[in-house]
Short mmCIF file of C-alpha atoms and ligand atoms in Angstrom, two decimals:
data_model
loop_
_atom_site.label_atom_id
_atom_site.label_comp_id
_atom_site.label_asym_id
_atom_site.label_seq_id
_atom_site.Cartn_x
_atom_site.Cartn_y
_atom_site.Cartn_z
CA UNK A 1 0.00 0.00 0.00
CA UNK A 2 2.63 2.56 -0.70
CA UNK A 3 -0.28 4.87 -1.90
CA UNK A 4 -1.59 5.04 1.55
CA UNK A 5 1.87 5.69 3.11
CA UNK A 6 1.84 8.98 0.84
CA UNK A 7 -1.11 10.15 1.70
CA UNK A 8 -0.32 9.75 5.58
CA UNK A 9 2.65 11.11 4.48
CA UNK A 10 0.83 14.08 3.06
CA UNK A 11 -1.81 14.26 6.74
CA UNK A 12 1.25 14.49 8.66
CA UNK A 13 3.12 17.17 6.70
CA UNK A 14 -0.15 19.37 6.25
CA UNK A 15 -0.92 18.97 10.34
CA UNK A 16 3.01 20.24 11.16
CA UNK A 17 2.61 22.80 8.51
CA UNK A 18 6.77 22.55 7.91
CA UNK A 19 8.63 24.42 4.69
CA UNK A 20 8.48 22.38 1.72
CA UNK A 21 11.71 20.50 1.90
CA UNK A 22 10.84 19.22 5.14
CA UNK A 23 7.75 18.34 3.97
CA UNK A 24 9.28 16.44 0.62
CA UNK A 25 11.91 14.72 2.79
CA UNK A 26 8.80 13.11 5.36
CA UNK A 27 6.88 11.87 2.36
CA UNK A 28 9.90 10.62 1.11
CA UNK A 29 10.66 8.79 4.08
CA UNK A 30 6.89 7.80 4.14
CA UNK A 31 6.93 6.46 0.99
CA UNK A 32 10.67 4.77 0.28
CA UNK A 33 10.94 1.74 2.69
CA UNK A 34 7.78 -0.46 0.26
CA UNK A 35 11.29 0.27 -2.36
CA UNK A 36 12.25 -3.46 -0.67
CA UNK A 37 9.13 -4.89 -2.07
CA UNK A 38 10.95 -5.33 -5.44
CA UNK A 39 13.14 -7.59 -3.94
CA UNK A 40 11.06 -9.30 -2.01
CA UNK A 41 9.07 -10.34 -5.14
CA UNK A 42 12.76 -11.52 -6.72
CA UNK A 43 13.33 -13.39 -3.54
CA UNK A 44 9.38 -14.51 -3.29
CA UNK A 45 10.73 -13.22 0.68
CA UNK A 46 8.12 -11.17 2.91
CA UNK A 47 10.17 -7.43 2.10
CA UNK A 48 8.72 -6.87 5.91
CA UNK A 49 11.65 -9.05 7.29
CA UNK A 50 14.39 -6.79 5.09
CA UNK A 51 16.02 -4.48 8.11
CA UNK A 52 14.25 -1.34 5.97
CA UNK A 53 11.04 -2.72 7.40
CA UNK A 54 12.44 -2.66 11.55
CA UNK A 55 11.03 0.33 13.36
CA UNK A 56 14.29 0.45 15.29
CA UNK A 57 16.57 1.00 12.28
CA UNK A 58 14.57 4.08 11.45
CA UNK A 59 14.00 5.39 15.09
CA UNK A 60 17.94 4.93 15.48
CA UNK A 61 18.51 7.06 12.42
CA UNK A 62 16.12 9.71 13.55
CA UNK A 63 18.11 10.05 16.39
CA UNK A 64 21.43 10.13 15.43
CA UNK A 65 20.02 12.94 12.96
CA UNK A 66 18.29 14.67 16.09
CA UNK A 67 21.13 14.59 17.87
CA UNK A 68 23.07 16.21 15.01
CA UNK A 69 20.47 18.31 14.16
CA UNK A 70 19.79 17.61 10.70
CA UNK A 71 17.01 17.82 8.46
CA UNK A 72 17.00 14.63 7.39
CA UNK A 73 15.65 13.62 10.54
CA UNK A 74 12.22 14.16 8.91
CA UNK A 75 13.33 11.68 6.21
CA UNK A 76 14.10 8.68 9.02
CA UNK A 77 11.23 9.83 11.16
CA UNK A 78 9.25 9.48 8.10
CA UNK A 79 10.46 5.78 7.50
CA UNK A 80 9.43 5.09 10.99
CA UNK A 81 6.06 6.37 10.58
CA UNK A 82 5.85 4.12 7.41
CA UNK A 83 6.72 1.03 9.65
CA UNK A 84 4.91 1.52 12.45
CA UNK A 85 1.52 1.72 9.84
CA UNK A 86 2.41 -1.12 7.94
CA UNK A 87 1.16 -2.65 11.47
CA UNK A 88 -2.06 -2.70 10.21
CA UNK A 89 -2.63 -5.27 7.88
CA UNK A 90 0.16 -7.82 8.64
CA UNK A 91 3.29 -8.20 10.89
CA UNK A 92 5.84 -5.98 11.56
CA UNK A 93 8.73 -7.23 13.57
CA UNK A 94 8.69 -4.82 15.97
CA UNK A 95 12.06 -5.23 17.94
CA UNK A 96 14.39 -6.36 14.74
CA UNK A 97 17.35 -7.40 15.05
CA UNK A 98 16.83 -8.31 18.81
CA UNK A 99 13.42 -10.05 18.82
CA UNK A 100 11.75 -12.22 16.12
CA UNK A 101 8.63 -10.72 18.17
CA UNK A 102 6.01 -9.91 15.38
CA UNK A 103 2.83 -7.63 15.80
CA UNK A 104 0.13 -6.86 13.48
CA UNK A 105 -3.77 -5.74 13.82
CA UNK A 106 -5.51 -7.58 11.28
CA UNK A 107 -2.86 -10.14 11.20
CA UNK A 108 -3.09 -11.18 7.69
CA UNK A 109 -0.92 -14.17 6.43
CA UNK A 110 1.65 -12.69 4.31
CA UNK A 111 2.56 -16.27 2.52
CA UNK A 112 -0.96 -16.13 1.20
CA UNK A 113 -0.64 -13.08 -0.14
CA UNK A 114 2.67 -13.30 -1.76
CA UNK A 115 2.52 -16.91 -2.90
CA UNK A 116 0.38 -15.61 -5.88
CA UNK A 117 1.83 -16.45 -8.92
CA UNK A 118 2.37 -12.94 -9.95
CA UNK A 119 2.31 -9.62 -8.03
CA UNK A 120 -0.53 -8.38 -9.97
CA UNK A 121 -2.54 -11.36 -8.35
CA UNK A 122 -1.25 -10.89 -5.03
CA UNK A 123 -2.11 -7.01 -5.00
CA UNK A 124 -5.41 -7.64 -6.56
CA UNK A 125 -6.21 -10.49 -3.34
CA UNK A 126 -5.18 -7.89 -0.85
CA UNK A 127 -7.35 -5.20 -2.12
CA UNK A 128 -9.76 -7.36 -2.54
CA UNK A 129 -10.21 -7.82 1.18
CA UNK A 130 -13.08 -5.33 3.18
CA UNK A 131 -10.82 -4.62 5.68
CA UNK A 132 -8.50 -2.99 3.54
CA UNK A 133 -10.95 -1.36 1.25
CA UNK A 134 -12.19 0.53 4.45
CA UNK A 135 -8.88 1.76 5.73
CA UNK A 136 -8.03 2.93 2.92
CA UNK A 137 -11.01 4.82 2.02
CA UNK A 138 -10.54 6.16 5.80
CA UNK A 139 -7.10 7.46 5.27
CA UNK A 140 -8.17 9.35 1.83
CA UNK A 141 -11.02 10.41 3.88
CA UNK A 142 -8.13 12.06 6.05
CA UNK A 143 -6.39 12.85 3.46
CA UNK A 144 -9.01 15.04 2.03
CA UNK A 145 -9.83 16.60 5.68
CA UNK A 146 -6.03 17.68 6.19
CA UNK A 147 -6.62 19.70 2.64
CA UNK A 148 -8.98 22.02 3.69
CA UNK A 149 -7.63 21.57 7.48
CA UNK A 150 -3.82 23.43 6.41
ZN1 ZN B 201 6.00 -1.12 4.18
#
């Protein structure tokens, strides 16, 4: 769903009401950690159990980038943002590299939905589920709000 992760993207930036290179590097960072999914289709691998899927490699760039004071904090915050949602439809191994501990909300299988034989298939099966369908239609809902709330 690397649509929805631009569009939260997108909430986020017009709540914090930031210049527009802060705002480009958040998306950014919003948007660029689903980049794995191409080679977790070459690998027919889960791209959630790459390291650019752990919460803690992002959250421990963000702060070495706090620390230093850079802007591209909001790049590596944004990343963490994008992990932390991807909770939502199927796990997420939260403490990577130190825990195999996984968490998701709707706990989908992820070997159903990438054992498709193509990714075409295996996109169309996960939109294809209600649950999805709904959040996203919530989060362009949002989307739409944060518009005419900036
Ligand atoms: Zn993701």
């Amino acid at each position: 769903m690397p649509h929805i992760h631009l569009i939260i993207g997108f909430i986020i930036a017009n709540i914090l009401h930031m210049n527009f290179s802060l705002n480009l590097l958040l998306i950014l960072g919003c948007v660029l950690p689903d980049t794995d999914i191409i080679l977790g289709f070459l690998q027919k691998k889960n791209h959630r159990t790459y390291f650019s899927h752990y919460p803690i490699t992002w959250l421990f760039f963000a702060i070495i980038a706090l620390i230093f004071r850079s802007d591209i904090y909001w790049f590596f915050l944004g990343g963490f943002i994008h992990v932390i949602s991807d909770i939502f439809d199927w796990n997420v191994l939260i403490f990577a590299p130190f825990s195999a501990y996984r968490f998701s909300l709707l706990n989908f299988d992820p070997e159903e939905i990438l054992s498709e034989s193509s990714p075409k298939t295996s996109i169309r099966n996960y939109y294809q589920k209600p649950q999805v369908q709904i959040f996203e239609l919530l989060i362009l809902l949002l989307g739409a709000i944060s518009i005419f709330w900036s």
